[in-house]
Structure formats: structure tokens, C-alpha cells
Amino acid sequence: MTAILQAAGASPPGRGKKRLIRRFGRSQDGAAAVEFGFIAVPFFALLFAIIETALMFWTSEVLEESLSQTSRRLLTGQAVSRYNSTNPATNAQAFRDDICAAAPMGLIDCSKLYVDVKIYTDFAGAKSNTTSPVSNGKLDTSKFAYNEPQPGQIVVARAVLDYSLFLTSWASASLADLGAGHRALVATTVFRAEPFTTPSPGAGT
């Protein structure tokens, strides 16, 4: 039978199978796709974690800058005429709204932003009495208040944002400190108010 197949120019069935197996073993078609399939999950996990962290730090920087800009009104005394309600909660809301307005592209969700403005006689007291608003995985703003600074007083102004980690919970779980998918972004500025005089009614802000 083998002699007949050789005479006819054909290979025996067994030899054809061996050639097919050897050809399959040498083939590189689709190898890149298979290799990428092995690393796709860790690659995208790392990519999403990088994006999530970058967005969080960007929002944190925006919050810091917005608080710094808005706090200049406290520094220079403009706040006396701008936040002039007899209700401290109303002044706190106006101060918060100004922080949100200073943030570009609506990066700060004002409904999740809390502000705290306190005054002290010295920097040592400001340091010892300023504690983290995050305790046991919860945001505690019960002691937040708005105190109108007077000339020469030490001012501690804080803005705390309940930030939602929105890309992927599994890639950002290590960033959360307010429960799943949430992190407290805290911006703080400390300064001594200038020796300003109380602005006259109708003065610009």
C-alpha cells in the first residue's frame, strides 16, 4: 500500500498527520492575541486605577485652589460685607457656593461640599484644635461652623468634599475612606487676617 501511494506521489496517512502536527507547532498565527489575552485583565486594572487616581488628585488640586481664592475674602475683610447674614449657616452656604463657582468645569459637586471656618488667637491653638473630619469610615461635620474673622485673627478655613470614585470600584477600593466608592477630599488654608477696616455699605466684593 505504501509503495502504491509513493508511486502515485501521495504520502501515507500517518505521515500526513505528523506533518500537520509539526506545522501547527511551528505556526505563530494569533500568538499576539493569545498573549494579550493573558495580560488584558491586569493591564486594564492598572490603567483604570491610574486614571481614577489622576482624576481624584486633579479634583483635590482644584478644591485647594478654589478654597485659596475664595478665602482671600476672609483675609482682606471683604467677607464682612459679602457674608453679612445674621445666620451663620447662611454665610457658610454663601462661602461654599463661592468655592464651587471658582472651580472650573463643575468639578466640585456643591451638594457634597462642606465648609468650616474657625478663628483662633494663635497658630498653636489652630493646630491643636483642627482634627480630621473622617472618623471610622464616616464623615463627621457636626462641629463645622462659620465664624466671621476679625482683623488680625488666625483663620482656619476648610473645605471637605465627599468625592465619588466613579470609574471602577475594584480598581479604586484602596482609595475609599468613606465606605465603598467614596473618599473625603480635604482642603485647608491657615492665615492671619489683615488689619482691615470694616467696608462701608455698598463696597464692592
C-alpha positions as MATLAB code, in Angstrom:
seq = 'MTAILQAAGASPPGRGKKRLIRRFGRSQDGAAAVEFGFIAVPFFALLFAIIETALMFWTSEVLEESLSQTSRRLLTGQAVSRYNSTNPATNAQAFRDDICAAAPMGLIDCSKLYVDVKIYTDFAGAKSNTTSPVSNGKLDTSKFAYNEPQPGQIVVARAVLDYSLFLTSWASASLADLGAGHRALVATTVFRAEPFTTPSPGAGT';
ca = [
       0.000    0.000    0.000;
       2.821    2.350    0.901;
       4.586    1.542   -2.349;
       1.421    2.294   -4.303;
       0.945    5.670   -2.510;
       4.581    6.587   -3.097;
       4.264    5.622   -6.738;
       1.219    7.854   -7.006;
       3.075   10.764   -5.310;
       0.942   10.670   -2.144;
       2.078   10.419    1.492;
       0.895    7.696    3.836;
      -1.946    8.814    6.204;
       0.260    8.595    9.300;
       2.979   10.743    7.810;
       0.474   13.412    6.752;
      -0.834   13.721   10.286;
       2.675   14.117   11.655;
       3.409   16.870    9.160;
       0.183   18.640   10.127;
       1.099   18.488   13.838;
       4.607   19.815   13.162;
       3.218   22.618   11.002;
       0.722   23.551   13.765;
       3.530   23.646   16.342;
       5.617   25.994   14.202;
       2.731   28.320   13.372;
       2.806   31.788   15.028;
      -0.562   32.995   13.699;
      -2.656   34.551   16.506;
       0.106   34.274   19.126;
      -0.024   38.001   19.940;
      -3.766   37.863   20.537;
      -3.419   34.884   22.848;
      -0.571   36.503   24.781;
      -2.529   39.759   25.174;
      -5.475   37.760   26.440;
      -3.349   36.614   29.370;
      -2.320   40.149   30.383;
      -5.505   42.063   29.423;
      -7.194   41.908   32.832;
      -4.207   43.115   34.926;
      -3.331   45.689   32.235;
      -6.780   47.302   32.221;
      -6.994   47.086   36.023;
      -3.768   49.069   36.309;
      -4.866   51.520   33.614;
      -8.209   52.231   35.304;
      -6.512   52.616   38.695;
      -4.112   55.200   37.224;
      -6.963   57.148   35.621;
      -9.033   57.036   38.810;
      -6.124   58.254   40.946;
      -5.276   61.036   38.488;
      -8.873   62.301   38.453;
      -9.005   62.247   42.242;
      -5.773   64.237   42.616;
      -6.908   66.687   39.933;
     -10.166   67.315   41.801;
      -8.223   67.689   45.053;
      -5.967   70.332   43.494;
      -8.996   72.179   42.115;
     -10.588   72.145   45.570;
      -7.388   73.509   47.156;
      -7.121   76.322   44.608;
     -10.819   77.232   44.818;
     -10.648   77.405   48.611;
      -7.497   79.526   48.435;
      -9.090   82.011   46.032;
     -12.322   82.282   47.997;
     -10.530   82.611   51.335;
      -8.922   85.832   50.176;
     -12.207   87.490   51.064;
     -11.674   86.354   54.638;
      -8.062   87.528   54.532;
      -8.787   91.033   53.267;
     -12.052   91.692   55.102;
     -14.308   91.582   52.041;
     -16.182   88.739   53.731;
     -17.608   91.181   56.269;
     -19.814   92.739   53.614;
     -20.231   89.665   51.388;
     -21.256   87.192   54.083;
     -23.243   89.550   56.245;
     -26.240   87.471   57.285;
     -27.053   87.171   60.975;
     -27.427   83.429   60.375;
     -24.017   81.674   60.284;
     -25.493   78.791   58.264;
     -26.464   81.241   55.514;
     -22.939   82.677   55.465;
     -21.466   79.181   55.342;
     -23.655   78.326   52.356;
     -22.638   81.523   50.549;
     -18.959   80.775   51.233;
     -19.443   77.226   49.951;
     -21.189   78.476   46.796;
     -18.280   80.825   46.077;
     -15.851   77.898   46.327;
     -17.942   75.919   43.853;
     -18.125   78.900   41.487;
     -14.326   79.177   41.499;
     -13.903   75.554   40.389;
     -13.577   75.048   36.614;
     -15.854   72.769   34.601;
     -18.086   71.968   37.557;
     -15.570   69.521   39.016;
     -16.918   70.102   42.535;
     -20.373   68.805   43.432;
     -21.649   71.582   45.715;
     -24.289   69.318   47.236;
     -21.474   67.181   48.677;
     -19.214   70.037   49.813;
     -18.942   71.097   53.460;
     -17.107   74.158   54.790;
     -15.680   75.029   58.172;
     -14.324   78.470   59.113;
     -12.965   78.953   62.603;
     -10.922   81.695   64.265;
      -8.134   81.441   66.851;
      -5.863   83.759   68.760;
      -2.655   81.894   67.881;
      -1.362   79.272   65.461;
      -0.711   76.725   68.204;
      -4.386   76.724   69.121;
      -5.356   76.441   65.464;
      -3.148   73.367   65.059;
      -4.251   71.572   68.220;
      -7.966   72.127   67.605;
      -8.069   71.153   63.938;
      -8.775   67.441   63.615;
      -9.655   65.154   60.738;
     -13.345   65.154   59.778;
     -13.130   61.438   58.899;
     -13.665   59.012   61.754;
     -14.267   55.258   61.496;
     -15.042   55.496   57.803;
     -17.634   58.263   58.226;
     -17.625   61.993   57.555;
     -18.383   63.981   60.711;
     -19.284   67.618   60.051;
     -21.250   68.133   63.266;
     -18.623   70.576   64.596;
     -18.325   72.562   61.376;
     -19.242   76.225   61.677;
     -18.746   79.622   60.083;
     -17.120   82.305   62.224;
     -16.591   85.746   60.715;
     -12.877   86.667   61.006;
     -11.886   89.980   62.544;
      -8.672   91.921   61.821;
      -5.525   90.113   62.943;
      -7.230   86.857   63.916;
      -5.897   83.430   62.917;
      -8.257   81.794   60.438;
      -8.551   78.094   59.605;
     -10.769   77.566   56.566;
     -11.525   74.042   55.417;
     -13.490   72.561   52.547;
     -14.380   68.870   52.617;
     -15.753   67.128   49.537;
     -17.462   63.735   49.605;
     -15.857   62.574   46.365;
     -17.320   59.693   44.390;
     -14.819   57.246   42.910;
     -16.807   56.584   39.778;
     -14.670   54.559   37.359;
     -14.412   51.080   38.836;
     -14.862   50.060   42.443;
     -12.413   47.156   42.152;
      -9.642   49.414   40.808;
     -10.190   52.156   43.386;
     -11.127   50.239   46.529;
      -7.852   51.195   48.236;
      -8.647   54.906   47.756;
     -12.004   54.833   49.533;
     -12.173   56.018   53.140;
     -15.913   56.819   53.408;
     -17.289   53.441   52.522;
     -17.355   51.798   49.121;
     -16.733   54.208   46.263;
     -16.293   57.401   48.319;
     -13.342   59.401   49.607;
     -13.105   62.607   51.627;
     -11.037   65.280   49.882;
      -9.957   67.864   52.463;
      -8.538   71.276   51.570;
      -7.239   73.545   54.332;
      -5.813   77.049   54.428;
      -4.480   78.817   57.517;
      -3.603   82.523   57.695;
      -3.735   85.666   59.793;
      -6.377   88.136   58.659;
      -5.073   91.502   57.530;
      -5.628   94.591   59.705;
      -8.559   95.592   57.544;
     -11.287   98.076   58.336;
     -14.933   97.183   58.006;
     -16.051   98.015   54.460;
     -18.674  100.694   54.108;
     -22.141   99.652   52.872;
     -22.229   99.120   49.133;
     -18.499   98.446   48.866;
     -17.510   96.070   46.085;
     -16.667   92.405   46.663;
];
